[in-house]
PDB file of C-alpha atoms and ligand atoms in Angstrom:
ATOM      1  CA  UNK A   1       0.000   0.000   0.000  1.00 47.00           C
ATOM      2  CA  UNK A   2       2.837   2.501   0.680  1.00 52.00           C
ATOM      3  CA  UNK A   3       4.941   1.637  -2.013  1.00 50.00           C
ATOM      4  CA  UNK A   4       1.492   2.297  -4.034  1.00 53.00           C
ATOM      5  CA  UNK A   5       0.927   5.837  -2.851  1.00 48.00           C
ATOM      6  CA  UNK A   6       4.424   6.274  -3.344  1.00 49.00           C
ATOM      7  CA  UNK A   7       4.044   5.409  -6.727  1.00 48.00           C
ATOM      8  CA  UNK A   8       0.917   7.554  -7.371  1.00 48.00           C
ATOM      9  CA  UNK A   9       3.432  10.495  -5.552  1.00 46.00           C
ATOM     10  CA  UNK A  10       5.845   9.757  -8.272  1.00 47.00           C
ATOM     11  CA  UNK A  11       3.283   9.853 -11.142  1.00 47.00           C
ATOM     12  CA  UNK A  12       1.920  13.278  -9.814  1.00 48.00           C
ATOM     13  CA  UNK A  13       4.592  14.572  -9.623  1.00 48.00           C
ATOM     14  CA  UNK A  14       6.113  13.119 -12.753  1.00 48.00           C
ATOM     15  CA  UNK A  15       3.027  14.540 -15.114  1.00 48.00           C
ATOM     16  CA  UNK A  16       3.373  18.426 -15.047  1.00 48.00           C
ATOM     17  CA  UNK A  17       7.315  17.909 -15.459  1.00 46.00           C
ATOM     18  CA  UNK A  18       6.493  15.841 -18.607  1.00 49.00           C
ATOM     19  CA  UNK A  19       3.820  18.482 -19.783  1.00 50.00           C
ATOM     20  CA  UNK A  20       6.624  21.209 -19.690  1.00 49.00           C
ATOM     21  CA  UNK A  21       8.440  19.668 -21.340  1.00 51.00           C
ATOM     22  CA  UNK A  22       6.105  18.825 -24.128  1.00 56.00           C
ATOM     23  CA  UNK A  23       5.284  22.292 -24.188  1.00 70.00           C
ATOM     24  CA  UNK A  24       8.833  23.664 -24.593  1.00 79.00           C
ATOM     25  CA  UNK A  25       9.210  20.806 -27.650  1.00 95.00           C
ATOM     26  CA  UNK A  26      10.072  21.577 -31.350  1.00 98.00           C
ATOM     27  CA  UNK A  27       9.795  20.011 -35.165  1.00 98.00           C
ATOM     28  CA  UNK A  28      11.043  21.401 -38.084  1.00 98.00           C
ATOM     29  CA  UNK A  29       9.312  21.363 -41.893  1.00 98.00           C
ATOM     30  CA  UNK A  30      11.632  21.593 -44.109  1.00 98.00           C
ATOM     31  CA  UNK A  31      10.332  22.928 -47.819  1.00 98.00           C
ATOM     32  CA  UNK A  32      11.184  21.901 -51.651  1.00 98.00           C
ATOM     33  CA  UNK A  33       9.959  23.460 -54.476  1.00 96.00           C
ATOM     34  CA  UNK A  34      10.382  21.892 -57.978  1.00 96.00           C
ATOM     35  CA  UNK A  35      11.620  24.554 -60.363  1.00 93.00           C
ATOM     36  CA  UNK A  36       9.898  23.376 -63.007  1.00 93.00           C
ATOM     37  CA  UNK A  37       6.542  23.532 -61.988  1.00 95.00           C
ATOM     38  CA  UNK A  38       7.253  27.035 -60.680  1.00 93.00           C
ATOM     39  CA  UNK A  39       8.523  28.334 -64.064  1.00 91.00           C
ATOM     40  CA  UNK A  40       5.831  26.994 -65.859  1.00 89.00           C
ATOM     41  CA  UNK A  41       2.960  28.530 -63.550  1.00 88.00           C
ATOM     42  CA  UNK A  42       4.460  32.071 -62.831  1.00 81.00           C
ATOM     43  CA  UNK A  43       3.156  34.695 -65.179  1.00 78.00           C
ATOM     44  CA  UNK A  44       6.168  36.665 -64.302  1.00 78.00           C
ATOM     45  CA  UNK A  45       8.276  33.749 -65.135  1.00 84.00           C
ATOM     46  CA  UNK A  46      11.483  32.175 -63.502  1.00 89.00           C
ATOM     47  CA  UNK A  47      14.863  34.151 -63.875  1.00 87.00           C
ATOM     48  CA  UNK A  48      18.637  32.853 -63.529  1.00 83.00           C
ATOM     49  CA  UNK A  49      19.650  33.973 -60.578  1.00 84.00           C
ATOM     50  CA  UNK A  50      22.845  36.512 -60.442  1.00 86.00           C
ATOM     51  CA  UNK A  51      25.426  34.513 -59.284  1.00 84.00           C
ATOM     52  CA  UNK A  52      28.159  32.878 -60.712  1.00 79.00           C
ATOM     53  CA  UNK A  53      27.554  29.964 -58.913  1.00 78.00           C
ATOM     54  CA  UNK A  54      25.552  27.088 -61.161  1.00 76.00           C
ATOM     55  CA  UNK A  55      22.007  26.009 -59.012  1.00 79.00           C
ATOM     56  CA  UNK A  56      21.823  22.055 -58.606  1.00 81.00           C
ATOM     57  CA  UNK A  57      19.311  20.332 -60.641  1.00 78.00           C
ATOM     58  CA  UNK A  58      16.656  19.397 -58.294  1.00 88.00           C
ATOM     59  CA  UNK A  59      14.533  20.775 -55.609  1.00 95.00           C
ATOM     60  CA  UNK A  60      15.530  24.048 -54.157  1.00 95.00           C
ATOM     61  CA  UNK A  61      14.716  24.078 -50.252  1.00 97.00           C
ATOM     62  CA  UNK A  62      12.287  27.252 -49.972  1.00 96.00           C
ATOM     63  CA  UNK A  63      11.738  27.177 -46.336  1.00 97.00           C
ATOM     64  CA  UNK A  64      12.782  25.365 -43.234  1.00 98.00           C
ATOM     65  CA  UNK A  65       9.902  26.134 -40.876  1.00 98.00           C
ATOM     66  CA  UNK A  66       9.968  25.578 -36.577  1.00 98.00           C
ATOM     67  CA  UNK A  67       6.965  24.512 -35.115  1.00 98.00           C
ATOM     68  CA  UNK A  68       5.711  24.743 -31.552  1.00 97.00           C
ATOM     69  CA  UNK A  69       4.739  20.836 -30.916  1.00 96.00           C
ATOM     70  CA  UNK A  70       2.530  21.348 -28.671  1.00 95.00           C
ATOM     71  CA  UNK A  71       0.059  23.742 -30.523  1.00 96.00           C
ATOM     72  CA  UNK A  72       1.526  22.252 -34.273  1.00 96.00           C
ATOM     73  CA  UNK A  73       1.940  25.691 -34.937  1.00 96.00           C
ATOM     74  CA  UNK A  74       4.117  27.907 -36.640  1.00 97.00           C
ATOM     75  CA  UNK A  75       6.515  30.014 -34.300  1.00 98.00           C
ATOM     76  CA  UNK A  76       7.646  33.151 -36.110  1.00 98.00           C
ATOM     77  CA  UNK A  77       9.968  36.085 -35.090  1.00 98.00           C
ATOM     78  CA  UNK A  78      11.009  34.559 -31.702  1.00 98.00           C
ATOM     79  CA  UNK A  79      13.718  37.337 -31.656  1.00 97.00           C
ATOM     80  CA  UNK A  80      15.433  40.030 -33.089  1.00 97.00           C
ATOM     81  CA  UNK A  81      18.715  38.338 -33.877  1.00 97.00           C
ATOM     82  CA  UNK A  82      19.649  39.972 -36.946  1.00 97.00           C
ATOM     83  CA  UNK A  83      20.386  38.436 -39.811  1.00 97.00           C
ATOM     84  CA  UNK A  84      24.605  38.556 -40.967  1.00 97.00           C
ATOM     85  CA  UNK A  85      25.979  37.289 -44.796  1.00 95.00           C
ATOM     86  CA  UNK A  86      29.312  36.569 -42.954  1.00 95.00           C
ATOM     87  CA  UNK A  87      27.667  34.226 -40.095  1.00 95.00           C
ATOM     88  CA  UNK A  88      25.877  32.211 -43.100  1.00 93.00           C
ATOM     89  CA  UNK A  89      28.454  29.857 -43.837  1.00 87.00           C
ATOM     90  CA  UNK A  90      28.642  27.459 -47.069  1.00 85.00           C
ATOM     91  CA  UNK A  91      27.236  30.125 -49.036  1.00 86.00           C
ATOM     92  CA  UNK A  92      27.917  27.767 -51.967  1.00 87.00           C
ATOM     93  CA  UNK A  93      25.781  25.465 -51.134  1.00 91.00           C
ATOM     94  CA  UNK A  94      23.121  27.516 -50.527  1.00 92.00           C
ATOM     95  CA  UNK A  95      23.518  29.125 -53.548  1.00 90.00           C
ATOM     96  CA  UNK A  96      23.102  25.507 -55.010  1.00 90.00           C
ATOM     97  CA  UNK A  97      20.636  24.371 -53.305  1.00 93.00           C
ATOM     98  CA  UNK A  98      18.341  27.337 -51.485  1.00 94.00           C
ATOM     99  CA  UNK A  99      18.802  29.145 -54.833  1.00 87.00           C
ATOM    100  CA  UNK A 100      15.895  32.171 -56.148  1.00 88.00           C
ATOM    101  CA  UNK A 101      15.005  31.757 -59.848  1.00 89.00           C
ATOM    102  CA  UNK A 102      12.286  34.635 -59.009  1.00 89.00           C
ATOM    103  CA  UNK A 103      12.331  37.458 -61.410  1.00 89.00           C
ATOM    104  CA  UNK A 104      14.285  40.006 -61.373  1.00 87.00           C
ATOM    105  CA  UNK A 105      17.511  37.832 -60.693  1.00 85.00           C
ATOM    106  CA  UNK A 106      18.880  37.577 -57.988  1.00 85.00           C
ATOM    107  CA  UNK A 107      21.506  36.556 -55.672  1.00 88.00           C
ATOM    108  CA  UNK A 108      19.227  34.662 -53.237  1.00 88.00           C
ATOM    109  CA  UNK A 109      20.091  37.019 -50.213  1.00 92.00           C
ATOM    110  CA  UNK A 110      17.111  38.544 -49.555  1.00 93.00           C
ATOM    111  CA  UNK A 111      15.415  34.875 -49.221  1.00 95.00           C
ATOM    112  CA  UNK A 112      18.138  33.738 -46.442  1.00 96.00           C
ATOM    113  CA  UNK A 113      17.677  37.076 -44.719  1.00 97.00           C
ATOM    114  CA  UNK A 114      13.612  36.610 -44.714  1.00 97.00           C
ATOM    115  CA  UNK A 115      14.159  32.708 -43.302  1.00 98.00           C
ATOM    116  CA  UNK A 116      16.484  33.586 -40.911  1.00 98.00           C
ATOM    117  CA  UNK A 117      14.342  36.138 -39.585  1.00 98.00           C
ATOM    118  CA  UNK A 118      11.271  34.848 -40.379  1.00 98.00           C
ATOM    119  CA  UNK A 119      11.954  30.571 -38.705  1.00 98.00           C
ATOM    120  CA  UNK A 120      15.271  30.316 -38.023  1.00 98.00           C
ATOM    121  CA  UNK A 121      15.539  32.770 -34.829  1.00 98.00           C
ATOM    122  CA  UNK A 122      13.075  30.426 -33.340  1.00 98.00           C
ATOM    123  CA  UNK A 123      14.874  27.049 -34.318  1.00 98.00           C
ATOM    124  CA  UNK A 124      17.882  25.375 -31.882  1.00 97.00           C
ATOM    125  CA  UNK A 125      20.380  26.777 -33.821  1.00 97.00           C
ATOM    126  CA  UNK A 126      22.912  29.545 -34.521  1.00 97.00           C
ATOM    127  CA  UNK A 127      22.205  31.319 -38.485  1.00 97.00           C
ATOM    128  CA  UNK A 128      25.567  29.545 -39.353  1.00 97.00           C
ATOM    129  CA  UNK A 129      23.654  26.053 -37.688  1.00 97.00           C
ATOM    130  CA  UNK A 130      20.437  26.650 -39.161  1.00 98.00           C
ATOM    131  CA  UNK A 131      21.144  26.574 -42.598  1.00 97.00           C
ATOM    132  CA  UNK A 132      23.702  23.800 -42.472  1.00 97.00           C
ATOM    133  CA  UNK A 133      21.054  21.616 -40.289  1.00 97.00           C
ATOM    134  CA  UNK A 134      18.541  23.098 -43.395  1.00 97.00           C
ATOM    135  CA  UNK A 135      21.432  21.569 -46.413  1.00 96.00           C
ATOM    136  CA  UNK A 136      22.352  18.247 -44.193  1.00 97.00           C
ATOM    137  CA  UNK A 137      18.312  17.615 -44.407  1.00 97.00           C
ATOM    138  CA  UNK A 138      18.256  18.165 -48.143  1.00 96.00           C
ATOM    139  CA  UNK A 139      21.321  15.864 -48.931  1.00 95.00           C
ATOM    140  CA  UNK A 140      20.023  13.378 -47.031  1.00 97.00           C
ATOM    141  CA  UNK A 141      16.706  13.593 -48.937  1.00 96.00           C
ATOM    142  CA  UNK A 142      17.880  14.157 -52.271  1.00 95.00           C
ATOM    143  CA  UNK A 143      14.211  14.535 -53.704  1.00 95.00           C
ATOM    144  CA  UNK A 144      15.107  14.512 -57.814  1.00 95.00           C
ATOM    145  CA  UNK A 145      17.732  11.290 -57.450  1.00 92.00           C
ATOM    146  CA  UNK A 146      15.203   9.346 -54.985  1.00 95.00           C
ATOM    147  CA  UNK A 147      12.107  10.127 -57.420  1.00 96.00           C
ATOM    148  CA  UNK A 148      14.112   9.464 -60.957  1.00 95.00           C
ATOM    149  CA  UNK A 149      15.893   6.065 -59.542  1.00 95.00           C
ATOM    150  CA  UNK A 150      12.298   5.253 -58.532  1.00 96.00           C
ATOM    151  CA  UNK A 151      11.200   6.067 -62.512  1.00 96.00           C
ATOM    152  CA  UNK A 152       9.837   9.345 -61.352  1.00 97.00           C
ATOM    153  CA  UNK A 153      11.247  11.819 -64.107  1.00 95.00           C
ATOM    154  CA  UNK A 154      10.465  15.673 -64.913  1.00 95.00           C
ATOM    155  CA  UNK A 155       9.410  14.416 -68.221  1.00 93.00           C
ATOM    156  CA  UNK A 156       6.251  15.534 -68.833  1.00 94.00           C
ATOM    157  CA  UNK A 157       4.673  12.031 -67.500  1.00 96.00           C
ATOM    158  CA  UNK A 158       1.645  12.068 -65.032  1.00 97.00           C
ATOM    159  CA  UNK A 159       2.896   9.767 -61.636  1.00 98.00           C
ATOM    160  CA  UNK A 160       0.706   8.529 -58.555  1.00 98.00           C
ATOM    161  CA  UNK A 161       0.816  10.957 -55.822  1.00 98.00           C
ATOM    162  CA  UNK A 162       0.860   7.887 -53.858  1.00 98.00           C
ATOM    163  CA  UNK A 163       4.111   6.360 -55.371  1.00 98.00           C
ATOM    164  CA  UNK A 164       5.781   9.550 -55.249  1.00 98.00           C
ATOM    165  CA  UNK A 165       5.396   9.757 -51.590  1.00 98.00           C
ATOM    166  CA  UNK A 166       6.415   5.971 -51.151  1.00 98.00           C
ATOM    167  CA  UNK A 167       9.591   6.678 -52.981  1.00 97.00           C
ATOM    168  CA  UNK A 168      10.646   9.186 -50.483  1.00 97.00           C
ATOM    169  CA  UNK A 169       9.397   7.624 -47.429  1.00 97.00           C
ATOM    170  CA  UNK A 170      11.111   3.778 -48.593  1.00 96.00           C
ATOM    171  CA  UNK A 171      14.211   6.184 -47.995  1.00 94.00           C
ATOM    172  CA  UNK A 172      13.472   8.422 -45.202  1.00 97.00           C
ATOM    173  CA  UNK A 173      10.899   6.566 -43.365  1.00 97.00           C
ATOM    174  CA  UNK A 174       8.251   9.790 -43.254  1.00 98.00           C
ATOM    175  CA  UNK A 175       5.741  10.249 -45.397  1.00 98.00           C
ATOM    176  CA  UNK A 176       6.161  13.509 -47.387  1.00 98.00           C
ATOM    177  CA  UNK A 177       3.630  16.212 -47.753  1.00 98.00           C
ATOM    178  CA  UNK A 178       2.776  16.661 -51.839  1.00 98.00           C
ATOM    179  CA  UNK A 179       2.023  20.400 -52.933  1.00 98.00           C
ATOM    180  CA  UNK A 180      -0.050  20.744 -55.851  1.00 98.00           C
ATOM    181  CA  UNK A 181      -0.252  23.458 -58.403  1.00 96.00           C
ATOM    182  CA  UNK A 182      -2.426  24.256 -61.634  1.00 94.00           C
ATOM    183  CA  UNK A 183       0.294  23.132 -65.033  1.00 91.00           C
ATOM    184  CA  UNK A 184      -0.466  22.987 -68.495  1.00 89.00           C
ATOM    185  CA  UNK A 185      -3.671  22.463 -69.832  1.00 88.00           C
ATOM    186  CA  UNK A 186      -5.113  23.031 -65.908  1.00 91.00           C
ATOM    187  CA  UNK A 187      -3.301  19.375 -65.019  1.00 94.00           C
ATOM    188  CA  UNK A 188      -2.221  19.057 -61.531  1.00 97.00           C
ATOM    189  CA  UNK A 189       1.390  19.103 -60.890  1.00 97.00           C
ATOM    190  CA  UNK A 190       4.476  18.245 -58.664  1.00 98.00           C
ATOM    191  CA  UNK A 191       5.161  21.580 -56.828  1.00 97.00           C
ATOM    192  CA  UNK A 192       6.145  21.529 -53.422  1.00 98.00           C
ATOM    193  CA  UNK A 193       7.080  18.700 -51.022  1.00 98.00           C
ATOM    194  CA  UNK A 194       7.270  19.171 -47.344  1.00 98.00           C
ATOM    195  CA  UNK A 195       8.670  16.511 -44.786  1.00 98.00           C
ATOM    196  CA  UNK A 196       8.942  17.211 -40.991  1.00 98.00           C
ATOM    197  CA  UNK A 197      12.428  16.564 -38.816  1.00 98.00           C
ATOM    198  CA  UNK A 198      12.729  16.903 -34.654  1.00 97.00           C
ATOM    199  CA  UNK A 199      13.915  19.011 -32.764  1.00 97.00           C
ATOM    200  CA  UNK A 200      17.533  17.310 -33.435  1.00 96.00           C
ATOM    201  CA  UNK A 201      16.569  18.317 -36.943  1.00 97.00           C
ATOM    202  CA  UNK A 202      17.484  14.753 -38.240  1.00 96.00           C
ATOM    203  CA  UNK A 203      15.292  12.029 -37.112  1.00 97.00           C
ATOM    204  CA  UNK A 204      12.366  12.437 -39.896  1.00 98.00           C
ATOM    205  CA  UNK A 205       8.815  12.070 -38.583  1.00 97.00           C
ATOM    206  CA  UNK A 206       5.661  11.964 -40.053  1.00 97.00           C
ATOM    207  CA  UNK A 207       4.171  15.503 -39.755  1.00 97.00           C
ATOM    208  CA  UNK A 208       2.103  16.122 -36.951  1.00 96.00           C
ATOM    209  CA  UNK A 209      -0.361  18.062 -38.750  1.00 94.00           C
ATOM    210  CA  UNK A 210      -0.257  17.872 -42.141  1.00 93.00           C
ATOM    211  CA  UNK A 211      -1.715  20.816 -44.534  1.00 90.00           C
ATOM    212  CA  UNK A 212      -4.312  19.371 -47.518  1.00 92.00           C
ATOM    213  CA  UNK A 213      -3.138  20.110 -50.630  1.00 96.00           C
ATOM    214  CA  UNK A 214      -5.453  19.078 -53.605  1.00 97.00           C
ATOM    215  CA  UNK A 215      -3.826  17.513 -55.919  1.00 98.00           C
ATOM    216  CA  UNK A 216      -5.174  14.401 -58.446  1.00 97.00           C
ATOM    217  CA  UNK A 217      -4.507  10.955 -58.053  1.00 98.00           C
ATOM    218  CA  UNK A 218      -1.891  11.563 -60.878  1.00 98.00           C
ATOM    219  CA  UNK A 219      -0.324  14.862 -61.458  1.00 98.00           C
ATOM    220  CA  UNK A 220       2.409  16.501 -63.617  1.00 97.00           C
ATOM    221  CA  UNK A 221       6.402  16.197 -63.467  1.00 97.00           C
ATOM    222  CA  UNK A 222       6.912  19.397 -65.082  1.00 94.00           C
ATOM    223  CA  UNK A 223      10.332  19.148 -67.231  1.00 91.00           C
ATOM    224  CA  UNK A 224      12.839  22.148 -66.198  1.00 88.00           C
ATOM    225  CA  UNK A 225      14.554  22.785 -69.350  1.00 81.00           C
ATOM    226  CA  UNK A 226      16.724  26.022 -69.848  1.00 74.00           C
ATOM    227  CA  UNK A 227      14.847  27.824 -72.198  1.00 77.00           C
ATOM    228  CA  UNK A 228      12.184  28.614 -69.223  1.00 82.00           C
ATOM    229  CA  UNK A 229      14.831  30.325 -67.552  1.00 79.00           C
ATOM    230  CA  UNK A 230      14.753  34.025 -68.511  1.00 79.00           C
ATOM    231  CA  UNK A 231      18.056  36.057 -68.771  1.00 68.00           C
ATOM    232  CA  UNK A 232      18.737  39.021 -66.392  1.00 53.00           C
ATOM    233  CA  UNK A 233      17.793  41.970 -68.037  1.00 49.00           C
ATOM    234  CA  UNK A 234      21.377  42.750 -67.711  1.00 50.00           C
ATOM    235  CA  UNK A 235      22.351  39.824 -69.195  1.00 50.00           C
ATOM    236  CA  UNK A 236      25.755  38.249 -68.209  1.00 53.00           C
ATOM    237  CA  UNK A 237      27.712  35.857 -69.556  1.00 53.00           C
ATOM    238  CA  UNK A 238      28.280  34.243 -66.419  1.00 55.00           C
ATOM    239  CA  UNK A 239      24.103  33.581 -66.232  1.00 56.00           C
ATOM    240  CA  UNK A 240      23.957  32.024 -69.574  1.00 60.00           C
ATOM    241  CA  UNK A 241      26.387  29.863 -68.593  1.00 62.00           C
ATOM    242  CA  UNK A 242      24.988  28.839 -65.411  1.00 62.00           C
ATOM    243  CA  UNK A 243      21.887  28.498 -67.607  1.00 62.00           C
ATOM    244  CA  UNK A 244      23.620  26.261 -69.951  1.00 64.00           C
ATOM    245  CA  UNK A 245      25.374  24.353 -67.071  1.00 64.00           C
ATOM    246  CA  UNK A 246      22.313  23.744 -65.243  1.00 64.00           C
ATOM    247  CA  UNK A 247      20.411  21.749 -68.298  1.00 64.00           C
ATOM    248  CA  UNK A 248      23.658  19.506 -68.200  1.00 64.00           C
ATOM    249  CA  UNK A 249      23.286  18.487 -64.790  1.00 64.00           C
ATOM    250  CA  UNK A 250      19.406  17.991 -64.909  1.00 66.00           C
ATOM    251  CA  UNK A 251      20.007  15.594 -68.432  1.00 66.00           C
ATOM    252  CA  UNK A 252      22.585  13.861 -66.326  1.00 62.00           C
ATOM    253  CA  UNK A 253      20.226  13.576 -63.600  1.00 61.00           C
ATOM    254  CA  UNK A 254      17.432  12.437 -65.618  1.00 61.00           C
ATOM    255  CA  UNK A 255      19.784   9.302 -67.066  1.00 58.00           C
ATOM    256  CA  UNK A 256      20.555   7.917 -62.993  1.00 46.00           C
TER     257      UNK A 256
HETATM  258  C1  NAG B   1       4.001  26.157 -27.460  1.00 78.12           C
HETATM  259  O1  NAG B   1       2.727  26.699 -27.194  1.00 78.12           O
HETATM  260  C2  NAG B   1       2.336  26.538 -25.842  1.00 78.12           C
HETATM  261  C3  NAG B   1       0.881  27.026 -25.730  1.00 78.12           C
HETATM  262  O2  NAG B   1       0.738  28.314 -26.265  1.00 78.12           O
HETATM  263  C4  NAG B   1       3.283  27.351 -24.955  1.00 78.12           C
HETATM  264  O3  NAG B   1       2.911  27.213 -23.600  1.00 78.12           O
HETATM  265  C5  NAG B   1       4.693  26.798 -25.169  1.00 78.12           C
HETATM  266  O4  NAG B   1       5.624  27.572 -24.436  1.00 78.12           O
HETATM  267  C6  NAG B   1       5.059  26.844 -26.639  1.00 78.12           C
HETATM  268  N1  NAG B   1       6.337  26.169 -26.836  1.00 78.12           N
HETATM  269  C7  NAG B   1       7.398  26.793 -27.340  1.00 78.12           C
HETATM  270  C8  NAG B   1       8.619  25.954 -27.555  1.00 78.12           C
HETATM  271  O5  NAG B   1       7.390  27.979 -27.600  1.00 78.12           O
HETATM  272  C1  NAG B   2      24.497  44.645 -63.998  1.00 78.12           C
HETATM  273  O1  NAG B   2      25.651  43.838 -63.836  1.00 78.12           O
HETATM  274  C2  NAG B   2      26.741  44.508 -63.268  1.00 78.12           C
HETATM  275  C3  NAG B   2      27.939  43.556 -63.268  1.00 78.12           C
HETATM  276  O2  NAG B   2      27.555  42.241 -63.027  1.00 78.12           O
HETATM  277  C4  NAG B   2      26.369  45.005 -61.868  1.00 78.12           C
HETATM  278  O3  NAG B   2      27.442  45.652 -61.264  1.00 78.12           O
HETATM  279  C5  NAG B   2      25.161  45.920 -61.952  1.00 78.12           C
HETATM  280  O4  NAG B   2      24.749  46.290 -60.656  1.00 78.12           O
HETATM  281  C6  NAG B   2      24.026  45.215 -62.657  1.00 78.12           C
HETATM  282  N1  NAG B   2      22.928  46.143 -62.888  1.00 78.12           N
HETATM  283  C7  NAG B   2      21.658  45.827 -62.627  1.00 78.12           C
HETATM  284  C8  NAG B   2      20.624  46.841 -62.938  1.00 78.12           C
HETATM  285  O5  NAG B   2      21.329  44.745 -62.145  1.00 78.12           O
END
C-alpha cells in the first residue's frame, strides 16, 4: 500500500514535469519546391539567378519552418537576432541548393535574410547552424535522385501521388507532404514537397499536422529545361552559362 501511494506520488509529480516539457518541444518542416513547376505557372516567369555559382538540378529548399509541438503551430519572429551574410556559412551550397530563380535575378540574399528572420531565430540553432542543419536535411533527402531512380522523371509524364510519396518515405521513413499546383492544360502538378524533422533536426517524422493540398490521383512532373529560364535583363555571360550548365546536370540527372 505505501509503495502504491508512493508510486501515485511519483506519477503526480512526474506529469506536469512531462507536460513542460512537451510544451517547450520543437519540429522542423523543411520545404522543396520543384523549379519546373514554378517556371511553368508564374506569369512573371522564372529568372537565372545573379550569381556565378551554377544552381543544382533538383529541388531548391524554400523554407525550413519551426513549429511549436505542442500547438503544431508555426513560431515566427522569436527574436530580433539579426540576420549577418558573414555568419551564413557554405554560401555555396546555398547558392546551389536554397537558390531564387524569381524574377528580377537575384543573388538569393534577400530569401536567407527573410528565413532567418522569419523561422530560423526560433529554431535550436545559430544562423551559421540553421542553414547547415537546413542543407544536411536536403542531402540526405535528395528529392530529384530518390524520385528518378524510382522512374519518377520531370518528363512531362503524369505519376501517382501515392508512389511519389512511397519513394521518399522507402528512404526516409516519413511520409512527405505533396504540394499541388495548376500546369499545363489546368493538369495538376508536382510543386512543393514538405517533410517534418525533430527538434535534433534529423530524425524524420511523419508531420504532426499535415496541410491538404489538392492535388489528383496523378499529377504533372513538369520538365525544367533552360529555355524557361529568362536572362537578367542585364544579361551576363556568367548567367547564360549557369543556364547552360544547369540543363547539363538535370540531363545527367534524368539518365541515374
Ligand atoms: C508552445 O505553445 C504553448 C501554448 O501556447 C506554450 O505554452 C509553449 O511555451 C510553446 N512552446 C514553445 C517551444 O514555444
Ligand atoms: C548589372 O551587372 C553589373 C555587373 O555584373 C552590376 O554591377 C550591376 O549592378 C548590374 N545592374 C543591374 C541593374 O542589375
Amino acid at each position: 500500500m505505501a509503495l502504491q501511494l508512493c508510486l501515485l506520488g511519483l506519477l503526480l509529480v512526474a506529469s506536469p514535469a512531462a507536460i513542460a516539457a512537451a510544451d517547450s518541444s520543437i519540429y522542423y518542416q523543411i520545404a522543396f519546391m520543384w523549379p519546373g513547376a514554378y517556371c511553368a505557372q508564374t506569369n512573371a516567369g522564372c529568372c537565372v539567378p545573379a550569381t556565378d555559382v551554377v544552381p543544382a538540378a533538383d529541388f531548391y529548399v524554400t523554407g525550413f519552418t519551426v513549429y511549436n509541438a505542442t500547438t503544431n503551430s508555426a513560431m515566427t519572429r522569436c527574436n530580433n537576432t539579426p540576420f549577418n551574410m558573414n555568419e551564413i556559412g557554405d554560401v555555396k551550397n546555398l547558392v546551389q541548393y536554397w537558390s531564387n530563380i524569381k524574377c528580377p535575378s537575384n543573388d538569393g540574399r534577400s530569401s536567407w535574410k527573410k528565413a532567418w528572420k522569419t523561422s530560423g531565430v526560433c529554431s535550436r540553432f545559430d544562423e551559421k547552424g540553421y542553414f547547415a542543419a537546413a542543407l544536411a536535411l536536403r542531402d540526405k533527402i535528395n528529392p530529384l535522385s530518390r524520385l528518378v531512380r524510382n522512374g519518377i522523371k520531370p518528363d512531362f509524364g503524369l505519376y501517382s501521388v501515392n508512389k511519389i510519396k512511397a519513394a521518399v518515405r522507402s528512404g526516409i521513413g516519413a511520409t512527405p507532404v505533396i504540394q499541388c499546383s495548376k500546369g499545363p492544360f489546368d493538369e495538376f502538378q508536382l510543386y512543393q514537397m514538405f517533410v517534418c524533422v525533430a527538434e535534433d533536426a534529423k530524425t524524420f517524422i511523419e508531420c504532426p499536422e499535415p496541410p491538404k493540398y489538392t492535388c489528383s490521383d496523378d499529377i504533372l512532373f513538369h520538365p525544367f529545361k533552360k529555355w524557361m529560364l529568362k536572362e537578367a535583363s542585364n544579361s551576363s555571360s556568367s548567367s547564360s552559362a549557369a543556364a547552360q550548365a544547369f540543363e547539363q546536370l538535370l540531363d545527367v540527372a534524368m539518365e541515374i
